[in-house]
Amino acid sequence: MNASIGRRLIRIEDADDPRVAPFRNIRERDLVGREQRFVAEGTVVLNVLADVHGKPGRPSAEMLLVLENRLAGIASLLDRFPDDVPLMVVPRPVMDEITGFPMHRGVLALGRVPDPVTGASLLSAMPESALVLVAVGISNHDNMGALFRNAAAFGADALLLDGQSCDPLYRKAIRVSVGHALRVPFAREQTPEALLGKLAAENFAILTLSPRGETTIEAVASTRRMAIVVGTEGEGLPAALLSRTSSVRIRQAPGVDSLNLATAAALALHDLALKMGRLG
Amino acid sequence: MNASIGRRLIRIEDADDPRVAPFRNIRERDLVGREQRFVAEGTVVLNVLADVHGKPGRPSAEMLLVLENRLAGIASLLDRFPDDVPLMVVPRPVMDEITGFPMHRGVLALGRVPDPVTGASLLSAMPESALVLVAVGISNHDNMGALFRNAAAFGADALLLDGQSCDPLYRKAIRVSVGHALRVPFAREQTPEALLGKLAAENFAILTLSPRGETTIEAVASTRRMAIVVGTEGEGLPAALLSRTSSVRIRQAPGVDSLNLATAAALALHDLALKMGRLG
């Protein structure tokens, strides 16, 4: 075993040990939320957490919890975290008792949420050429995670959320995002109107995505700053919002409206990012 | 209540009634498979089942199971099925006991799988201009369902699967496909080599999708018959397969490889379908 791991390794033999209390009964705690903390799981996600740890305004790791039989296999990942991040090591039965279910992934992190920023301050810090994804009323954690994953794929600079959208740092959303919920900056404004106001004030061209959009995404000319707004799959974006913006649609087979909202967002982001010269 | 529903309604008061035996303990039965039957759930999926019921080579409904308090609300859906499809009606506690978990959707169908067709016979029946999606080694039902959903969105004529890919008519795959697993024809060949051989014999241009593809999908010229092959997210397509075909990639932000495989397939299908003049 790697010596640097040995230095900060804390063996936990009792699930009631207060040092692992933040990991107790993960699923139930997911439901009630946490005070400025999140739980991340799995090596892919923890690699992203290691990437962003210590960067200003980004999430950081507070402690790690690892199955003892996984320790050697993930030593290089664990070594990416500084020594002041405690590393708790537990045998399998203790892990399952702590988390409250069989934890196949075997590696968890407790993270600290960065101080929230307003949409206005996030937007004012954007580069001159910027691409932003805006989520309105997205309450499903799978969809939220997928939006972050796709935003990262096509180099979006940030996500903006309304007050009805769920928490991107909920465990499942982080997992579905393959960690990009930790990487892509986001900010929240309470209403869609507030989001649109901030975007307009920062000279963003605002497109709303809808199966009934006026024009196709291919027909949109790119500008230096673009925002694409997506709503829920069932209800879609409020009519008032669509009527005040340029609504665009993804072309589908005649008579079909089949796209998942995160997939539709991916297609729109890909088209815009290509036009903006942002893709490899 | 609608009179035509009344005619074929069978009230079930006992979860052990043999007439509802095919719906017993749905989740456990999902794991072991069924003999040429599938279970579909929810109004969206059952609407697709009603669309395809009775069409040659398509899945058909054998019976329906509905919560009694949902009956009035979905009468128009139920009326879309012919009278010889039995309609079982149960109170909530009996439904939960039958299915083995709380069945929020409240409407289920037992369906019959159509007689399997070979990849060769499915391809030989394709129109002169055809677009086919090919799945190799896709063992995840979410991804399989999403592939069908995206195939429908962009008007693909069929899906071809290798022997390692999972069953598109597994309950969860049908649900994630929003029913399109029932609508889009599919066929299986045991090996990727067999799939490619059949496609080549029918004059399909074969593209393989990979983050390390030689060319971008935008650079591909369309032909009358095109097939796009996707593999698993982790391992991707076998190197031997990539080396024998034209490999294409979806352009992403520099240094990022973030796309879910079904999302990557959506981007490729959208590009090809646009070029082939297939989208509305």
XYZ file of C-alpha atoms in Angstrom:
560
model
C 0.000 0.000 0.000
C 1.071 3.525 -0.796
C 2.751 5.281 2.133
C 0.963 8.568 1.570
C -2.381 6.771 1.992
C -1.138 5.184 5.190
C -0.453 8.584 6.746
C -4.047 9.775 6.776
C -5.920 6.494 7.008
C -8.465 6.099 9.825
C -9.824 2.605 10.402
C -13.495 2.551 11.415
C -14.799 -0.665 12.991
C -18.164 0.572 14.281
C -20.924 1.997 12.098
C -21.936 4.252 14.984
C -18.541 5.937 15.061
C -19.376 9.662 15.000
C -16.629 10.312 12.463
C -18.689 8.555 9.768
C -22.029 9.998 10.882
C -22.394 12.104 7.690
C -22.522 8.866 5.659
C -25.209 7.205 7.790
C -28.360 6.071 5.954
C -27.472 7.853 2.756
C -30.751 7.292 0.987
C -32.917 8.711 3.756
C -30.629 11.705 4.105
C -30.786 12.311 0.376
C -34.480 12.947 0.844
C -34.173 15.611 3.514
C -31.114 17.388 2.143
C -27.908 18.353 3.873
C -26.479 21.573 5.154
C -24.078 22.661 2.446
C -22.732 19.131 2.072
C -23.127 16.486 -0.646
C -22.232 12.833 -1.050
C -20.419 11.657 -4.165
C -19.712 8.036 -5.053
C -17.595 5.977 -7.363
C -14.167 6.408 -8.889
C -15.264 8.403 -11.952
C -17.036 11.024 -9.873
C -14.281 11.161 -7.247
C -11.731 11.795 -9.974
C -13.706 14.904 -10.920
C -13.913 15.917 -7.262
C -10.117 15.598 -7.067
C -9.852 17.814 -10.173
C -11.897 20.638 -8.676
C -10.880 20.315 -5.000
C -9.214 23.501 -3.857
C -10.308 25.591 -6.833
C -12.097 28.818 -5.915
C -15.868 28.555 -6.090
C -15.819 24.824 -6.747
C -16.947 21.949 -4.496
C -14.315 20.459 -2.237
C -13.790 17.143 -0.446
C -14.217 16.992 3.324
C -13.613 13.301 3.862
C -13.460 9.987 2.040
C -14.951 6.624 3.002
C -13.495 3.539 1.328
C -13.988 -0.222 1.578
C -10.749 -1.720 2.833
C -10.575 -4.233 0.001
C -10.788 -1.424 -2.588
C -7.943 0.556 -1.029
C -5.033 -0.827 -3.020
C -6.928 -0.706 -6.314
C -7.756 2.991 -6.049
C -4.580 4.233 -4.354
C -3.716 6.576 -7.220
C -7.165 8.204 -7.004
C -6.944 8.619 -3.232
C -3.466 10.117 -3.547
C -4.942 12.926 -5.623
C -6.607 14.345 -2.475
C -4.451 16.337 -0.060
C -3.490 14.843 3.289
C -5.866 17.069 5.246
C -8.833 15.208 3.733
C -9.431 12.348 6.186
C -9.604 8.884 4.669
C -11.870 6.467 6.569
C -11.430 2.786 5.807
C -14.083 0.215 6.677
C -14.728 -3.498 6.181
C -17.705 -4.436 3.973
C -20.242 -5.180 6.751
C -19.532 -1.849 8.441
C -19.844 0.002 5.122
C -23.242 -1.547 4.440
C -24.410 -0.744 7.956
C -23.243 2.862 7.642
C -24.822 3.555 4.279
C -27.950 1.478 4.917
C -27.731 -0.504 1.675
C -25.161 -2.646 -0.168
C -22.647 -0.079 -1.426
C -21.213 -1.767 -4.501
C -19.054 1.154 -5.525
C -17.080 1.026 -2.311
C -15.829 4.606 -2.360
C -17.677 7.685 -1.153
C -16.800 11.291 -0.507
C -18.460 13.870 1.676
C -18.127 17.179 -0.119
C -18.693 20.797 0.749
C -20.953 22.892 -1.461
C -19.296 26.149 -2.544
C -20.851 29.423 -1.413
C -23.799 30.068 -3.718
C -23.423 32.759 -6.353
C -26.273 34.662 -7.965
C -27.043 34.224 -11.627
C -26.053 37.866 -12.140
C -22.607 37.437 -10.632
C -21.981 34.165 -12.483
C -22.979 35.792 -15.779
C -20.926 38.924 -15.162
C -17.846 36.713 -14.842
C -18.456 34.965 -18.197
C -15.937 35.307 -21.020
C -16.810 37.496 -23.977
C -17.923 34.441 -25.958
C -20.159 32.304 -23.787
C -22.639 29.432 -24.027
C -25.069 28.879 -21.169
C -27.699 26.200 -20.574
C -30.772 27.262 -18.604
C -33.005 24.720 -16.819
C -36.556 25.695 -15.871
C -38.660 23.416 -13.668
C -36.365 20.384 -13.979
C -37.300 18.356 -10.897
C -35.949 14.984 -12.034
C -32.423 14.194 -10.849
C -31.656 11.941 -13.814
C -32.491 14.726 -16.212
C -30.553 17.268 -14.164
C -27.475 15.034 -14.122
C -27.760 14.415 -17.859
C -28.000 18.161 -18.530
C -24.690 18.704 -16.716
C -23.099 15.807 -18.577
C -24.176 17.246 -21.922
C -23.213 20.793 -20.936
C -19.705 19.517 -20.257
C -19.599 17.533 -23.511
C -20.218 20.654 -25.562
C -18.254 23.098 -23.476
C -21.090 25.134 -21.962
C -19.670 27.713 -19.552
C -22.421 27.419 -16.963
C -25.905 26.226 -16.085
C -28.570 28.519 -14.734
C -31.499 27.052 -12.775
C -34.842 28.406 -11.667
C -36.220 27.909 -8.161
C -38.315 24.888 -9.216
C -35.332 22.927 -10.515
C -33.788 20.288 -8.268
C -30.359 20.281 -6.660
C -27.540 19.297 -9.046
C -25.485 18.197 -6.036
C -27.978 15.554 -4.989
C -26.144 12.201 -4.992
C -27.985 10.709 -7.959
C -27.695 13.848 -10.077
C -23.938 13.909 -9.493
C -23.710 10.234 -10.462
C -25.724 10.638 -13.676
C -23.647 13.704 -14.562
C -20.541 11.464 -14.297
C -19.179 14.171 -12.014
C -19.754 17.162 -14.264
C -22.242 18.603 -11.757
C -19.108 19.288 -9.694
C -17.241 20.799 -12.632
C -19.677 23.009 -14.536
C -20.505 26.198 -12.560
C -24.172 26.822 -11.845
C -26.316 29.473 -10.196
C -29.970 29.851 -9.367
C -32.514 32.632 -9.732
C -35.998 32.088 -8.365
C -38.073 32.780 -11.473
C -37.622 32.192 -15.207
C -38.286 35.920 -15.655
C -35.344 36.770 -13.388
C -33.119 34.352 -15.328
C -34.097 35.899 -18.648
C -33.619 39.406 -17.285
C -30.065 38.660 -16.130
C -29.207 36.995 -19.438
C -30.571 39.915 -21.459
C -28.656 42.385 -19.282
C -25.465 40.517 -20.173
C -26.264 40.551 -23.904
C -27.077 36.876 -24.284
C -29.197 35.814 -27.251
C -31.884 33.668 -25.613
C -33.308 30.584 -27.339
C -36.057 28.465 -25.827
C -36.207 24.809 -26.827
C -39.635 23.375 -27.599
C -41.065 20.665 -29.886
C -43.262 23.473 -31.241
C -40.393 25.936 -31.750
C -40.805 28.519 -34.521
C -37.522 27.723 -36.211
C -35.131 24.803 -36.304
C -31.922 24.995 -34.314
C -29.969 24.661 -37.593
C -31.501 27.920 -38.831
C -30.253 29.944 -35.852
C -27.274 32.209 -36.467
C -24.751 32.125 -33.664
C -23.779 35.204 -31.687
C -20.974 35.675 -29.184
C -23.164 34.935 -26.191
C -25.897 32.354 -26.419
C -28.282 30.839 -23.888
C -30.521 27.846 -24.535
C -33.486 27.347 -22.180
C -35.038 23.909 -21.566
C -38.148 22.930 -19.605
C -39.721 19.691 -18.438
C -40.597 16.899 -20.817
C -44.290 16.760 -20.057
C -45.388 20.351 -19.714
C -42.495 22.053 -21.464
C -41.709 25.716 -20.957
C -44.474 28.139 -19.919
C -46.247 29.662 -22.938
C -45.480 33.173 -21.651
C -41.779 32.371 -21.728
C -41.923 30.909 -25.247
C -43.789 33.921 -26.605
C -41.174 36.364 -25.267
C -38.154 34.522 -26.719
C -36.978 32.894 -29.951
C -38.275 29.341 -29.711
C -36.363 26.651 -31.562
C -37.010 22.989 -32.184
C -34.992 19.888 -32.958
C -36.133 18.349 -36.211
C -37.542 14.852 -35.715
C -39.229 12.287 -37.941
C -42.606 13.590 -39.149
C -45.305 13.056 -36.542
C -42.883 11.959 -33.833
C -42.073 13.829 -30.601
C -39.832 11.387 -28.861
C -36.807 13.201 -27.485
C -35.771 13.145 -23.864
C -35.202 16.724 -22.706
C -31.505 16.207 -21.931
C -31.021 14.639 -25.374
C -32.788 17.582 -26.999
C -30.509 19.907 -24.994
C -27.481 17.931 -26.222
C -28.535 18.392 -29.842
C -29.085 22.112 -29.367
C -25.813 22.625 -27.482
C -23.895 20.631 -30.098
C -25.311 22.744 -32.911
C -24.567 26.034 -31.148
C -21.108 24.986 -29.932
C -20.174 23.897 -33.476
C -21.271 27.270 -34.875
C -19.389 29.080 -32.118
C -16.213 27.163 -32.994
C -15.966 25.568 -29.561
C -15.634 21.868 -30.387
C -12.561 19.720 -30.899
C -68.197 4.368 -17.226
C -67.961 3.583 -20.892
C -70.205 0.693 -21.939
C -67.619 -0.936 -24.190
C -65.275 -1.235 -21.200
C -68.052 -2.807 -19.147
C -68.442 -5.629 -21.657
C -65.016 -7.135 -21.161
C -64.227 -6.135 -17.604
C -63.206 -8.892 -15.171
C -63.090 -7.955 -11.483
C -60.275 -9.651 -9.582
C -60.532 -9.689 -5.779
C -57.769 -12.178 -4.980
C -54.100 -11.742 -5.884
C -53.833 -15.524 -6.252
C -56.465 -15.607 -8.995
C -54.806 -17.638 -11.782
C -56.057 -15.186 -14.403
C -53.586 -12.564 -13.140
C -50.733 -15.028 -12.581
C -48.605 -13.515 -15.407
C -48.445 -10.239 -13.448
C -47.344 -11.838 -10.155
C -44.087 -10.496 -8.656
C -43.163 -8.518 -11.719
C -39.678 -7.564 -10.621
C -38.550 -11.105 -9.885
C -39.987 -12.327 -13.156
C -38.187 -9.562 -15.011
C -34.962 -11.172 -13.903
C -35.683 -14.640 -15.227
C -37.383 -13.649 -18.452
C -40.694 -14.814 -19.883
C -41.682 -17.140 -22.640
C -42.457 -14.828 -25.545
C -44.340 -12.426 -23.281
C -43.534 -8.962 -21.962
C -45.034 -6.576 -19.436
C -45.674 -2.962 -20.365
C -46.803 -0.247 -17.974
C -48.244 3.235 -17.981
C -50.558 5.103 -20.313
C -47.872 6.398 -22.689
C -46.509 2.921 -23.389
C -49.967 1.343 -23.591
C -50.958 3.911 -26.199
C -48.086 2.671 -28.340
C -49.142 -0.927 -27.712
C -52.647 0.000 -28.893
C -51.094 1.532 -32.033
C -49.209 -1.615 -32.976
C -51.671 -4.255 -31.720
C -52.839 -6.405 -34.603
C -50.157 -5.231 -37.052
C -48.180 -8.052 -38.675
C -44.832 -8.688 -37.008
C -45.523 -6.244 -34.155
C -46.123 -6.967 -30.456
C -49.726 -7.474 -29.419
C -51.691 -7.173 -26.178
C -52.893 -10.335 -24.442
C -54.510 -8.796 -21.393
C -54.711 -5.590 -19.401
C -54.597 -5.062 -15.629
C -55.953 -1.783 -14.293
C -56.524 -0.223 -10.870
C -60.248 0.266 -10.426
C -59.852 3.927 -9.493
C -57.957 4.613 -12.744
C -60.612 3.018 -14.934
C -62.730 6.066 -15.706
C -59.693 8.286 -16.309
C -58.185 6.033 -18.973
C -61.390 4.751 -20.621
C -60.418 6.175 -24.006
C -57.066 4.357 -23.899
C -58.686 1.065 -22.891
C -61.266 1.411 -25.657
C -58.451 1.391 -28.199
C -57.904 -2.330 -27.514
C -60.311 -4.825 -29.095
C -62.867 -6.619 -26.946
C -61.016 -9.929 -27.110
C -58.224 -8.476 -24.961
C -59.373 -9.227 -21.392
C -59.454 -6.279 -19.020
C -58.795 -7.210 -15.373
C -59.764 -4.637 -12.765
C -58.405 -4.706 -9.229
C -58.516 -2.594 -6.064
C -55.233 -1.006 -4.946
C -54.272 -3.569 -2.242
C -54.794 -6.473 -4.647
C -52.742 -4.706 -7.336
C -49.834 -4.178 -4.942
C -50.033 -7.795 -3.797
C -50.076 -9.048 -7.387
C -47.153 -6.987 -8.621
C -45.136 -7.228 -5.394
C -44.491 -3.505 -5.067
C -46.522 -0.269 -5.024
C -47.630 0.108 -8.655
C -48.081 3.839 -9.011
C -48.847 3.744 -12.702
C -51.923 1.632 -12.153
C -52.134 0.179 -15.647
C -50.253 -2.813 -17.012
C -50.428 -4.943 -20.119
C -49.217 -8.433 -20.771
C -47.990 -8.516 -24.345
C -46.973 -11.187 -26.796
C -43.588 -10.943 -28.476
C -43.825 -11.264 -32.268
C -42.111 -14.209 -33.923
C -38.412 -13.350 -34.155
C -37.023 -12.397 -37.541
C -33.419 -12.714 -38.603
C -31.346 -9.656 -39.326
C -31.146 -10.794 -42.936
C -34.893 -10.992 -43.418
C -35.489 -7.676 -41.642
C -32.890 -5.983 -43.852
C -34.181 -7.550 -47.043
C -37.568 -5.961 -46.337
C -36.107 -2.462 -45.904
C -37.106 0.333 -48.274
C -34.610 1.507 -50.892
C -33.574 4.404 -48.648
C -32.991 3.117 -45.144
C -31.420 4.151 -41.850
C -30.558 1.446 -39.320
C -29.129 1.661 -35.798
C -26.937 -1.260 -34.688
C -26.309 -2.022 -30.996
C -23.315 -4.163 -30.014
C -22.894 -5.363 -26.428
C -25.531 -3.040 -24.943
C -26.441 -4.823 -21.711
C -27.986 -1.870 -19.888
C -31.774 -1.608 -20.201
C -31.799 2.169 -19.752
C -29.417 2.581 -22.655
C -31.350 0.080 -24.776
C -34.621 1.908 -24.126
C -33.013 5.257 -24.912
C -31.618 3.888 -28.205
C -35.141 2.917 -29.298
C -36.491 6.292 -28.217
C -33.847 8.094 -30.269
C -34.232 5.742 -33.235
C -37.923 6.673 -33.325
C -37.188 10.392 -32.952
C -35.049 10.384 -36.085
C -37.034 7.911 -38.126
C -34.648 4.954 -38.112
C -36.241 2.002 -39.895
C -34.933 -0.676 -37.551
C -32.497 -1.658 -34.824
C -30.131 -4.574 -35.156
C -28.699 -6.186 -32.012
C -25.867 -8.588 -31.368
C -26.184 -11.585 -29.064
C -24.642 -9.719 -26.101
C -27.216 -6.940 -26.164
C -30.131 -7.114 -23.733
C -33.807 -7.617 -24.496
C -35.572 -4.448 -25.725
C -38.868 -5.914 -24.491
C -37.736 -6.072 -20.870
C -40.154 -3.936 -18.834
C -37.688 -1.182 -17.980
C -36.341 -0.920 -21.517
C -39.884 -0.513 -22.849
C -40.582 2.183 -20.247
C -37.403 4.156 -21.003
C -38.146 3.863 -24.729
C -41.525 5.533 -24.020
C -42.995 2.613 -25.949
C -40.855 2.847 -29.066
C -39.326 -0.571 -28.306
C -42.758 -1.853 -29.355
C -42.862 0.287 -32.479
C -39.402 0.160 -34.068
C -38.695 -3.255 -35.633
C -35.595 -5.066 -34.407
C -33.720 -8.281 -35.109
C -30.738 -10.044 -33.654
C -27.658 -11.735 -35.082
C -25.284 -13.459 -32.692
C -22.037 -11.730 -33.622
C -21.067 -8.221 -34.737
C -19.396 -9.858 -37.740
C -22.693 -11.453 -38.781
C -24.470 -8.097 -38.403
C -21.899 -6.337 -40.554
C -22.013 -9.089 -43.147
C -25.789 -8.834 -43.525
C -25.615 -5.045 -43.741
C -22.900 -5.130 -46.395
C -24.870 -7.707 -48.382
C -27.780 -5.259 -48.472
C -25.560 -2.380 -49.586
C -25.582 -0.429 -46.357
C -22.773 2.053 -45.736
C -21.580 1.119 -42.247
C -20.379 3.729 -39.767
C -19.081 2.872 -36.315
C -19.428 5.478 -33.591
C -16.438 6.010 -31.319
C -14.920 8.922 -29.346
C -11.753 8.115 -31.316
C -13.474 8.000 -34.712
C -11.358 8.923 -37.752
C -13.772 11.520 -39.064
C -16.557 13.631 -37.620
C -20.140 12.660 -38.322
C -20.634 16.035 -40.068
C -17.982 15.057 -42.627
C -19.792 11.881 -43.698
C -21.621 11.995 -47.034
C -25.004 10.314 -46.911
C -25.919 7.375 -49.108
C -29.294 5.745 -49.678
C -28.730 3.087 -47.046
C -26.854 3.886 -43.872
C -26.132 1.966 -40.685
C -24.630 3.442 -37.537
C -23.086 1.013 -35.036
C -22.795 1.831 -31.309
C -21.065 -0.064 -28.498
C -20.939 0.199 -24.734
C -19.883 3.366 -22.953
C -16.967 1.915 -21.077
C -15.243 -0.430 -23.488
C -16.698 0.856 -26.727
C -16.696 -1.190 -29.909
C -14.091 -3.926 -30.400
C -10.950 -2.593 -32.112
C -11.289 -5.233 -34.850
C -14.728 -3.876 -35.704
C -13.541 -0.256 -35.771
C -10.618 -1.091 -38.027
C -12.870 -2.767 -40.616
C -15.400 0.079 -40.860
C -15.531 3.864 -41.198
C -15.342 5.119 -37.635
C -16.939 8.462 -36.855
C -16.996 10.665 -33.799
C -19.219 13.336 -32.314
C -17.264 16.518 -31.807
C -17.073 17.519 -28.137
C -15.337 20.236 -26.181
C -11.547 19.776 -26.374
C -10.330 17.231 -23.832
C -13.836 16.098 -22.862
C -15.378 12.677 -23.511
C -18.656 12.977 -21.708
C -21.439 11.668 -23.924
C -23.812 8.920 -22.917
C -23.943 6.320 -25.696
C -27.621 6.840 -26.448
C -27.054 10.600 -26.654
C -24.129 10.059 -29.014
C -26.378 7.795 -31.104
C -29.031 10.524 -31.146
C -26.520 13.048 -32.475
C -25.328 10.666 -35.182
C -28.864 9.636 -36.206
C -29.981 13.268 -36.313
C -27.093 14.217 -38.566
C -27.653 11.296 -40.943
C -31.444 11.650 -41.002
C -31.110 15.365 -41.823
C -28.772 14.585 -44.716
C -31.091 11.847 -45.935
C -34.010 14.300 -45.939
C -35.991 12.313 -43.419
C -36.862 14.918 -40.781
C -39.888 17.166 -40.442
